[in-house]
Coordinates of C-alpha atoms and ligand atoms in Angstrom, one line a residue:
X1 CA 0.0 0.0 0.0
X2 CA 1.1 3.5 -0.7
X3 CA -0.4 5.1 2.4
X4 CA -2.7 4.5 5.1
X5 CA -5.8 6.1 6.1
X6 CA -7.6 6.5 9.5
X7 CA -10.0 9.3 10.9
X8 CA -7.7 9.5 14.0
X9 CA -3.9 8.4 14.4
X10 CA -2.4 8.4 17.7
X11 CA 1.3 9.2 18.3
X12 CA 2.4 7.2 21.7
X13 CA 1.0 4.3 24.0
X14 CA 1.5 5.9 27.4
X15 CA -1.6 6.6 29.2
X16 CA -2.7 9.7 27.6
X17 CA -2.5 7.9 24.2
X18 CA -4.3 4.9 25.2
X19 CA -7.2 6.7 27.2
X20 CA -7.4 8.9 24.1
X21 CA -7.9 5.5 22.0
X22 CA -9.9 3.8 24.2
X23 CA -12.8 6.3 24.3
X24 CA -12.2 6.3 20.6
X25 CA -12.7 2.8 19.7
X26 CA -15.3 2.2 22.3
X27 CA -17.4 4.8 19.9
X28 CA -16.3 2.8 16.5
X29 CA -13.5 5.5 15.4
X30 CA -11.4 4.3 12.6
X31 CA -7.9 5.2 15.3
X32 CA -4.5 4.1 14.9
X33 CA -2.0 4.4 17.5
X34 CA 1.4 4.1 17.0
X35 CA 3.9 3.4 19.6
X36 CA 8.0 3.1 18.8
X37 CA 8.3 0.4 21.9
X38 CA 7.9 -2.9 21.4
X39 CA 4.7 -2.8 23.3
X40 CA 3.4 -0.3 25.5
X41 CA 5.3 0.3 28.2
X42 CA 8.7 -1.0 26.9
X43 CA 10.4 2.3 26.1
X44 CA 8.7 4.1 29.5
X45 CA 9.4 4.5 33.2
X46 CA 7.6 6.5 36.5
X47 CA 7.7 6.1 40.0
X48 CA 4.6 5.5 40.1
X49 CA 1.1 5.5 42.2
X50 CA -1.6 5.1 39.7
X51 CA -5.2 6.5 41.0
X52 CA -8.0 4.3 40.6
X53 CA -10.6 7.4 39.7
X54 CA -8.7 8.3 36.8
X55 CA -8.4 4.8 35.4
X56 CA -11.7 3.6 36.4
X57 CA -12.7 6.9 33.5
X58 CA -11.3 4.4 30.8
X59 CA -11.5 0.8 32.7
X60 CA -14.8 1.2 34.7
X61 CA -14.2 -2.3 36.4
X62 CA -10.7 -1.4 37.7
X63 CA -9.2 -2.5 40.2
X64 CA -11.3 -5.7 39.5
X65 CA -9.7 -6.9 36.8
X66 CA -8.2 -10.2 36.1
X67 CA -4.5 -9.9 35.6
X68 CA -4.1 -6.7 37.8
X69 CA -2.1 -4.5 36.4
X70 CA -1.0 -2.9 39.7
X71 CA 1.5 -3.6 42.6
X72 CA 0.0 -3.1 45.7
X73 CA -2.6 -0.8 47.6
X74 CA -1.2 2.4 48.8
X75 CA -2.0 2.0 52.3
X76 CA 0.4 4.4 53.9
X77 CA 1.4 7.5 52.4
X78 CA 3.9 10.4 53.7
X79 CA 6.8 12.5 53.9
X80 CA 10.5 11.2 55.0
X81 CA 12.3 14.3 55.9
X82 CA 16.4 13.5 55.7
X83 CA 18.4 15.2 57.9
X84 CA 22.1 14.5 58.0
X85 CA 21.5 12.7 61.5
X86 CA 18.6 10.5 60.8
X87 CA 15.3 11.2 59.3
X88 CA 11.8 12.1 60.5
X89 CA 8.6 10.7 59.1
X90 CA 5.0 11.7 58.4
X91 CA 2.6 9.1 57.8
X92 CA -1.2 8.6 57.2
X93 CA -2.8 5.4 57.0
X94 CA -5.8 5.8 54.0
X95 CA -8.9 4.7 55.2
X96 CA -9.8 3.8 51.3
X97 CA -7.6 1.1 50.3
X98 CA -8.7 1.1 46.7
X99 CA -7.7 4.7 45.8
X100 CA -3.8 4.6 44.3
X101 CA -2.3 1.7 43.8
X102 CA 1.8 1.2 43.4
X103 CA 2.4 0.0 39.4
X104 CA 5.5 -0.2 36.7
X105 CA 4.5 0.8 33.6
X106 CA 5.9 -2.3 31.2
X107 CA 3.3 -4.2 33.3
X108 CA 0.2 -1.1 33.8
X109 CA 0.6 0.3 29.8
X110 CA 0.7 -3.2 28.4
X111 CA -2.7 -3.9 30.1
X112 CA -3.9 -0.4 28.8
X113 CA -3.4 -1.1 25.2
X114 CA -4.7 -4.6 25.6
X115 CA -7.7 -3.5 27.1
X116 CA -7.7 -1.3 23.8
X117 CA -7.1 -3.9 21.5
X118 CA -10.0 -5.8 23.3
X119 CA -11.9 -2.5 22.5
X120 CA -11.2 -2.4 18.6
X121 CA -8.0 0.0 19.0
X122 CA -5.4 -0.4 16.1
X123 CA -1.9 -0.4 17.5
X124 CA 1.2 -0.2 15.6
X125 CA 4.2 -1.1 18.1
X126 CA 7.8 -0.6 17.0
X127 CA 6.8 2.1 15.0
X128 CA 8.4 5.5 15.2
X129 CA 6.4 8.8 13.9
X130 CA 9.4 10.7 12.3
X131 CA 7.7 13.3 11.1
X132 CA 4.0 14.9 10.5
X133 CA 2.2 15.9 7.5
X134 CA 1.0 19.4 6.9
X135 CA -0.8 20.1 3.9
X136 CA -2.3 24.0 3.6
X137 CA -1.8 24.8 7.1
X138 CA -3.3 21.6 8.4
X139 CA -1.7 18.7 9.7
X140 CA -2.8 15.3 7.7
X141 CA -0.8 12.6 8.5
X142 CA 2.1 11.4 9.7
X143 CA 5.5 9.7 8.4
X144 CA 7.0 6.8 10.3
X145 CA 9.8 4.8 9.9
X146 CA 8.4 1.8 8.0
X147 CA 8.6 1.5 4.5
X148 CA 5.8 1.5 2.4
X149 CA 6.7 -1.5 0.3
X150 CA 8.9 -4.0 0.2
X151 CA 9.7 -2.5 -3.3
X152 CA 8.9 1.0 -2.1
X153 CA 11.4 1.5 0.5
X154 CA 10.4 5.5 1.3
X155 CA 9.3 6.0 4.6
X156 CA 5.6 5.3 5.0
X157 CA 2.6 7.7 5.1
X158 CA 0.0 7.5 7.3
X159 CA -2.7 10.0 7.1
X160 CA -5.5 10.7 9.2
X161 CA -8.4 13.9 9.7
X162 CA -6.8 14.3 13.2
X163 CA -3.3 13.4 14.8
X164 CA -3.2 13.1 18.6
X165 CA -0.1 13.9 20.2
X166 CA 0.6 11.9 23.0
X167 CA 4.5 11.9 22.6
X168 CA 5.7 12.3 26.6
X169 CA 8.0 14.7 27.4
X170 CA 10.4 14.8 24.2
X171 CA 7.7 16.8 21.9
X172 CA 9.5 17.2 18.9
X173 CA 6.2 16.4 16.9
X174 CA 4.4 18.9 18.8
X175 CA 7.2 21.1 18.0
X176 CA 7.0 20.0 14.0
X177 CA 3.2 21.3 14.6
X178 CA 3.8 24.4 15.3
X179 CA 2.2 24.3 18.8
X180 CA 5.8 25.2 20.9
X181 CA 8.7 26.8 20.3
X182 CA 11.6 24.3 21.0
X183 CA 11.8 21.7 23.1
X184 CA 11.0 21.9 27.1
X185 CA 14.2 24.2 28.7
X186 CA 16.5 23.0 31.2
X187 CA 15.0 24.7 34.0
X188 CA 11.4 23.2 33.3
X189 CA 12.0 19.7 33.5
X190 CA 13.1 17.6 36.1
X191 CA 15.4 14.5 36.0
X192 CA 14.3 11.2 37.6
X193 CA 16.4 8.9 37.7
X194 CA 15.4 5.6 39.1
X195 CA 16.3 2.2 40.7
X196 CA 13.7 -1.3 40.9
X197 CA 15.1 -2.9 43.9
X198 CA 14.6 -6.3 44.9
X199 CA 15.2 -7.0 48.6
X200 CA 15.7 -10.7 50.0
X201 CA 13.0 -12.7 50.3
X202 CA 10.4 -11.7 53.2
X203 CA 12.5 -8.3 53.7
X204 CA 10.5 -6.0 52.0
X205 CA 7.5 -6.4 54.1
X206 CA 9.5 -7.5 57.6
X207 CA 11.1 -4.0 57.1
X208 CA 8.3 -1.6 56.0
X209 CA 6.0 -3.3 58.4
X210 CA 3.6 -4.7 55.5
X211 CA 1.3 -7.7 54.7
X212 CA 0.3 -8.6 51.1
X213 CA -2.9 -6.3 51.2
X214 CA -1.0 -3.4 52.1
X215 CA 2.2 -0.8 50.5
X216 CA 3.7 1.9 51.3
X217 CA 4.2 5.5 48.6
X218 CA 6.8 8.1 50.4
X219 CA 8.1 11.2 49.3
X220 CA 12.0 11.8 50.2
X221 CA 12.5 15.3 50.8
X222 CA 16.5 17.0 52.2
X223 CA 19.8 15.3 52.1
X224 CA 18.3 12.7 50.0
X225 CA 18.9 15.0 47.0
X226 CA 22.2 16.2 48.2
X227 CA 20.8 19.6 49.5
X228 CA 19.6 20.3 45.4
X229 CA 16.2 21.3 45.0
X230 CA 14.0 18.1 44.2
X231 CA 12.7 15.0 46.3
X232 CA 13.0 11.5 46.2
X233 CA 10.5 8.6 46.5
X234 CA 10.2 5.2 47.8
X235 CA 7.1 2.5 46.6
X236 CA 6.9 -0.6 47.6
X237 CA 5.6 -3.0 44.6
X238 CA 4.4 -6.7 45.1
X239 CA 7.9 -8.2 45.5
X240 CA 10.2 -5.3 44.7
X241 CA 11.1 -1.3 45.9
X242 CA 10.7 1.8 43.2
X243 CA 13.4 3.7 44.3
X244 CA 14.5 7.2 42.4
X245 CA 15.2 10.7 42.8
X246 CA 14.3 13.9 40.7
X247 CA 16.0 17.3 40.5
X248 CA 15.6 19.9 38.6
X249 CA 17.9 20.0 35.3
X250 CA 19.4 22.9 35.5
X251 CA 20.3 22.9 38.8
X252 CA 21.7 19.0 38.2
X253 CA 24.0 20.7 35.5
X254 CA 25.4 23.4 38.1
X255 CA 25.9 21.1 40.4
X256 CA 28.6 19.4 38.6
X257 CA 27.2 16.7 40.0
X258 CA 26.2 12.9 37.8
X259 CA 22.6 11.7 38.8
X260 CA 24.1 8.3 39.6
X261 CA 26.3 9.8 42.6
X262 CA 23.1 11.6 44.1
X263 CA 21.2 8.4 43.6
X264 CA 24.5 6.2 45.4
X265 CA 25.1 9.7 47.7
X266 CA 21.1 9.3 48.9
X267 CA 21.5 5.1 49.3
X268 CA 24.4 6.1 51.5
X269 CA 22.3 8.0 54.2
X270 CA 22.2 5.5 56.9
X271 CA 18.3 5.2 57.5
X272 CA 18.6 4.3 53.5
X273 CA 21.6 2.1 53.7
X274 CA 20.0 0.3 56.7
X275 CA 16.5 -0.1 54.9
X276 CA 17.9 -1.2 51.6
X277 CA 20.3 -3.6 53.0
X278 CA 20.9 -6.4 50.8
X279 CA 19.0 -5.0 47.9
X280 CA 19.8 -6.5 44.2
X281 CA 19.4 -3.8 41.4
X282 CA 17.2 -5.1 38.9
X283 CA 16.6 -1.9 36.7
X284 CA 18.1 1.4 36.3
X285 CA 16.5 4.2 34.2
X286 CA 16.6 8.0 33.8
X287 CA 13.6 10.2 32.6
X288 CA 12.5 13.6 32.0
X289 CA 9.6 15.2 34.0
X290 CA 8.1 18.4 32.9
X291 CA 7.1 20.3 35.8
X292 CA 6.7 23.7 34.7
X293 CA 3.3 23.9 35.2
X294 CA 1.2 26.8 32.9
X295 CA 4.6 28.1 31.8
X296 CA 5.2 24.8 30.0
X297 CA 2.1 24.7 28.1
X298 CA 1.9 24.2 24.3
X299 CA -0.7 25.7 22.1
X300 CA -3.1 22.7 22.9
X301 CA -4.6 22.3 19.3
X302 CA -4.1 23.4 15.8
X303 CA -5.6 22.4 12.1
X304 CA -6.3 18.7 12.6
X305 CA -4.1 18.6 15.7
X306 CA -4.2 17.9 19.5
X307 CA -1.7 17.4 21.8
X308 CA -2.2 15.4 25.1
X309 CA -0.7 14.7 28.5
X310 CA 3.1 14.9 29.3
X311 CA 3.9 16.7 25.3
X312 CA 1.5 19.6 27.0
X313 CA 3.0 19.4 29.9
X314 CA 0.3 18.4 32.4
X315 CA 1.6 17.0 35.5
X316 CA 1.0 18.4 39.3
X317 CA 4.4 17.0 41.2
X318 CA 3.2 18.1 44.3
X319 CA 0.1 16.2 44.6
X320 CA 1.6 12.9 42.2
X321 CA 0.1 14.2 39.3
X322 CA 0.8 13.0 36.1
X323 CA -0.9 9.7 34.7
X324 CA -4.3 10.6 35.7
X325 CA -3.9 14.2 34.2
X326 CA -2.4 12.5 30.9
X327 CA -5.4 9.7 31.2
X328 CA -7.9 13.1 31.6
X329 CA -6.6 15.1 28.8
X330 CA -6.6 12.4 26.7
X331 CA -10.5 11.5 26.7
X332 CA -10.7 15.5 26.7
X333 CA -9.2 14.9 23.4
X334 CA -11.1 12.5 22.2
X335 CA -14.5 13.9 23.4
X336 CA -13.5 16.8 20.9
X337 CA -12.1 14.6 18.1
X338 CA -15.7 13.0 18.2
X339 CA -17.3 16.2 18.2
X340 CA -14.9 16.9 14.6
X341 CA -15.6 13.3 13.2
X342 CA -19.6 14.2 13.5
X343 CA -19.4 17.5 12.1
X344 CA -17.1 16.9 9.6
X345 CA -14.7 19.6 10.4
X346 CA -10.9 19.5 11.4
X347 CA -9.9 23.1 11.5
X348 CA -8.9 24.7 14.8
X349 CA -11.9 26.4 15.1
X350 CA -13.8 23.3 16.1
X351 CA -10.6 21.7 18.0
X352 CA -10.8 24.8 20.2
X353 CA -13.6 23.0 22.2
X354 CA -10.8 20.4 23.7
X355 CA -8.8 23.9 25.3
X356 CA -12.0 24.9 26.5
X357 CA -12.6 21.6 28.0
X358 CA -9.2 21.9 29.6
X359 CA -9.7 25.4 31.2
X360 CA -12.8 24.2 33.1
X361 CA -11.1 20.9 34.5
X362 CA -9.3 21.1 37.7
X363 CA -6.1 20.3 35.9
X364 CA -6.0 23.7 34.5
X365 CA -7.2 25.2 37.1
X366 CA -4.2 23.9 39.5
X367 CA -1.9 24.3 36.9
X368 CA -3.0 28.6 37.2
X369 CA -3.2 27.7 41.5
X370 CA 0.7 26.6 41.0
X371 CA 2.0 28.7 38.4
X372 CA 4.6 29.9 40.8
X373 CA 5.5 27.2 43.0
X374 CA 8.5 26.0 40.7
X375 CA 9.8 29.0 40.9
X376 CA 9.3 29.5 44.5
X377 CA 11.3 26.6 44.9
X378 CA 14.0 27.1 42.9
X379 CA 14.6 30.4 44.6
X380 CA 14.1 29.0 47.8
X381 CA 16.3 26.5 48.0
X382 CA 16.1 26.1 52.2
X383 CA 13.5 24.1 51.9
X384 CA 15.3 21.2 50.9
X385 CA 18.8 22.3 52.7
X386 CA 17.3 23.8 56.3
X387 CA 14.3 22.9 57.0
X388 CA 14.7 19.2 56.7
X389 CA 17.5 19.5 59.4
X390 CA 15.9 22.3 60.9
X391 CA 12.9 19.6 61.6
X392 CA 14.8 17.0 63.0
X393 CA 16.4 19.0 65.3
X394 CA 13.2 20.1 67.2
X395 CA 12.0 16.8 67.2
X396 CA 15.2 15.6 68.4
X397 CA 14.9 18.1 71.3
X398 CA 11.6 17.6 72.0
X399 CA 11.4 13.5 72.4
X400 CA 14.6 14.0 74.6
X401 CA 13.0 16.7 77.3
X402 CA 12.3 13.8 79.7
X403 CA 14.2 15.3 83.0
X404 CA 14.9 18.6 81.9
X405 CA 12.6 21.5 82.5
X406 CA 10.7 21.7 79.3
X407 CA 10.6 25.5 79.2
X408 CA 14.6 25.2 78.7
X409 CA 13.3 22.7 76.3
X410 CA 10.9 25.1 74.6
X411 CA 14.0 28.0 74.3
X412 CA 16.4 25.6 72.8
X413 CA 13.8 24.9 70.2
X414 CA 13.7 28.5 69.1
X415 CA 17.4 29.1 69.7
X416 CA 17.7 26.1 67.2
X417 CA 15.2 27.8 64.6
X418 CA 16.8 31.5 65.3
X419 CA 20.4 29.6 64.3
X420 CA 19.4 27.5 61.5
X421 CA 16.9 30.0 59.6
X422 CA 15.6 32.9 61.8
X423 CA 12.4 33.7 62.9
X424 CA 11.9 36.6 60.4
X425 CA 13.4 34.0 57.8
X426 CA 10.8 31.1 59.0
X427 CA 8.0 33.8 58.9
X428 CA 8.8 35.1 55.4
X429 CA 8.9 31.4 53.9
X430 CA 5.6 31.0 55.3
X431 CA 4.1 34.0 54.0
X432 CA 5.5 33.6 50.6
X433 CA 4.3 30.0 50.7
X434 CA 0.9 31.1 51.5
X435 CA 1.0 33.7 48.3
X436 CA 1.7 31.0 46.5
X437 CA -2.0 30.3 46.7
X438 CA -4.0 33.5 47.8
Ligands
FAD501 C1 10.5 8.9 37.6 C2 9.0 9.3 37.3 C3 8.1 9.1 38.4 C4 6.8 9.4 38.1 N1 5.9 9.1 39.1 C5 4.6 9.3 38.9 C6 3.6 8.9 39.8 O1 4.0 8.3 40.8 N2 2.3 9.1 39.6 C7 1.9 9.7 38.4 O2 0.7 9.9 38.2 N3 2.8 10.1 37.5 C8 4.1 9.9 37.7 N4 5.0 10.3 36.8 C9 4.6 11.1 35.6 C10 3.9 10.1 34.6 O3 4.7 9.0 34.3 C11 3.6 10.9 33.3 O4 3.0 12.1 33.6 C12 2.7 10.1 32.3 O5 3.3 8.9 32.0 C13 2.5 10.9 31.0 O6 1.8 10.1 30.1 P1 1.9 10.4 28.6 O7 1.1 9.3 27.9 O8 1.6 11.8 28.3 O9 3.4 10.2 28.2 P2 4.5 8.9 28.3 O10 4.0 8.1 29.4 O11 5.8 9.5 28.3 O12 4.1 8.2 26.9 C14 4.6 8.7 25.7 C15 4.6 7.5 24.7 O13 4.9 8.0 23.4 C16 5.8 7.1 22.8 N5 6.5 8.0 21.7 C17 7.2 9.1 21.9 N6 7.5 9.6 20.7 C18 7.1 8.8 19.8 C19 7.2 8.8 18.4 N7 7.8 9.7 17.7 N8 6.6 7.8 17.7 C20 5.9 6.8 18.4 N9 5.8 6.7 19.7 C21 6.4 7.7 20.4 C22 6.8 6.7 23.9 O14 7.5 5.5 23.6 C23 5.8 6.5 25.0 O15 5.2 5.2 25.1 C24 6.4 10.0 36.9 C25 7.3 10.2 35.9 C26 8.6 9.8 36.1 C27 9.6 10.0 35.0

């Protein structure tokens, strides 16, 4: 064949794609969706908590699904805050077992796109989009590295009336659209690089306290990133640990420092070294995060085009947010590439409907809450130097008071604070924390 046809192709199998194609096939849309990993899931990598309102959008019997595609309920969430003397840890038990669940995404995309196929979805795996096809100011198609013959050796045409992005983080196609200038900048993304860790047998749940119907999901926050802004986090999975840090590019590349020194720095830290005792390396990865927030926002459509989910930059990282804003934005997408299909018209005009879909869901609407807090961050880098140490210090004081008289107890506290930040310095942080969102 000389070129394909199809009223919507898909570019990537991550969960924005596969949501996106879902909804489509469930309505009888003629959708390809191409994916350059072998399957869905092979080429990608997260910490990762899924949320079981998100996916229950596209799988309404999740989580009761015969080969679960998910780890273990997240029973106990929290903070760990490392000091350079030990660590102190907030925890909540969640009454509602069945809300995020601990996943790795060869296993969790791979049951997405065959819960697609089930559903009618084309997929083309080990197929790379190269390219996109605009013809007068419209994008048509796409080009992918395939031949199309095995006389015709040219790459391979596939056209369609609309192309969903759903590229992830490196959105060159997006880029190729016309809907960004240049791909995300140093300072908006965030480097994660992580570890699957595989603990002797019995360990994992002996040391995190755990039975089969229950996991653990904590963020690492202070020494565990070497002082640089960015936190770390720690999942336990059926039988193995999700281990990683992130940090924010730019600052990575000042520091002179390699992400595999923080990651063996942080699994130095004796509560880590103690906890991870033993444990056998069974992956390594490294992947971009774009947390930017509103900044990093494409134009979200354009003649015949959409783009979804990591590509426009959607994730929250202080709430976890990034598969169920990808999963969202995709049947966003294909709510309005229905809407197109049935009136027959591709142009911008009509695809407009999907931003305005986007500005009334939450997703936007944090994105515009935490348009500064990156920044704030950055700029503010005692929150992952000071205050983590600053924390353990009180509460080192204060559960050793027994025999001493606690008001001397009380003083020490604030001559600790006045030393490390200052009461005028802890006051301003708290302030400018609270513009953040007022
Ligand atoms: C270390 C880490 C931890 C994270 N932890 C969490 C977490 O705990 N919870 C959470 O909700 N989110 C988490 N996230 C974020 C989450 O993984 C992303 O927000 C989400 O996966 C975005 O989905 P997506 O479909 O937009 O993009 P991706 O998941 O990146 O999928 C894009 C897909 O497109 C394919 N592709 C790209 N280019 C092409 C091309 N040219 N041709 C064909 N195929 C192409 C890729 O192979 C890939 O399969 C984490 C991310 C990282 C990196």
């Amino acid at each position: 064949m000389e070129s394909y046809s199809f009223d919507v192709v898909i570019v990537g199998g991550g969960p924005a794609g596969l949501a996106c194609g879902i909804k489509l096939a469930e309505k009888g849309v003629n959708t390809l969706l191409i994916e350059r990993g072998r399957f869905c899931g092979s080429k990608n990598l997260f910490g990762g908590v899924v949320y079981t309102s998100s996916i229950k959008e596209i799988v309404p019997e999740f989580p009761e699904v015969s080969q679960s595609p998910v780890e273990r309920p997240v029973t106990e969430e929290g903070y760990i805050f490392f000091s350079t003397k030990g660590v102190v840890k907030f925890f909540h038990t969640k009454s509602d077992s069945q809300e995020a669940f601990t996943a790795l995404r060869a296993r969790f995309d791979a049951f997405l796109s065959e819960y697609a196929l089930k559903k009618g979805l084309l997929i083309a795996p080990k197929t790379k989009v190269v390219d996109i096809i605009l013809e007068n100011f419209k994008v048509s198609g796409v080009i992918v590295d395939r031949p199309r013959s095995f006389k015709d050796l040219r790459p391979a045409e596939v056209k369609a009336k609309i192309v969903i992005l759903a590229e992830g983080v490196n959105r060159l196609l997006t880029e190729k659209a016309g809907l960004v200038k240049g791909p995300f900048k140093p300072e908006e993304v965030v480097l994660a690089i992580k570890e699957v860790l595989q603990l002797p047998k019995g360990e994992l749940e002996k040391r995190f306290g755990l039975n089969e119907k229950k996991g653990l999901a904590a963020e690492l926050i202070g020494e565990i990133t070497s002082g640089l802004p960015g936190t770390g986090f720690l999942y336990t999975n059926t039988n193995t640990l999700s281990f990683g840090i992130g940090i924010f590019l730019n600052t990575l590349v000042n520091s002179n420092l390699k992400p595999y020194e923080i990651l063996e720095r942080a699994k130095a830290h004796p509560y880590l070294h103690e906890l991870l005792d033993g444990a056998e390396i069974l992956e390594y990865g490294a992947h971009l995060i774009p947390e930017w927030g509103l900044q990093g926002l494409p134009k979200l459509y354009g003649n015949g085009v959409m783009v979804v989910g990591d590509a426009a930059g959607l994730v929250n990282p202080l709430f976890r947010e990034g598969t169920n804003l990808a999963i969202y934005s995709g049947i966003m997408a294909a709510e309005t590439a229905l809407e197109a299909l049935e009136k027959g018209d591709f142009s911008e005009k009509t695809l407009k409907s999907y931003e305005e879909r986007f500005k009334e869901s939450y997703i936007y609407k944090d994105l515009l809450l935490f348009k500064n807090l990156k920044k704030f961050l950055l700029n503010n880098r005692q929150i992952f130097e000071t205050y983590p140490n600053l924390i353990y210090e009180i509460f080192s004081l204060y559960f050793s008071a027994q025999g001493q008289y606690k008001k001397e107890v009380v003083r020490e506290i604030i001559r600790t604070i006045k030393r490390k930040r200052g009461l005028f310095g802890v006051l301003k942080d708290i302030i400018n924390l609270g513009r953040l969102f007022w």
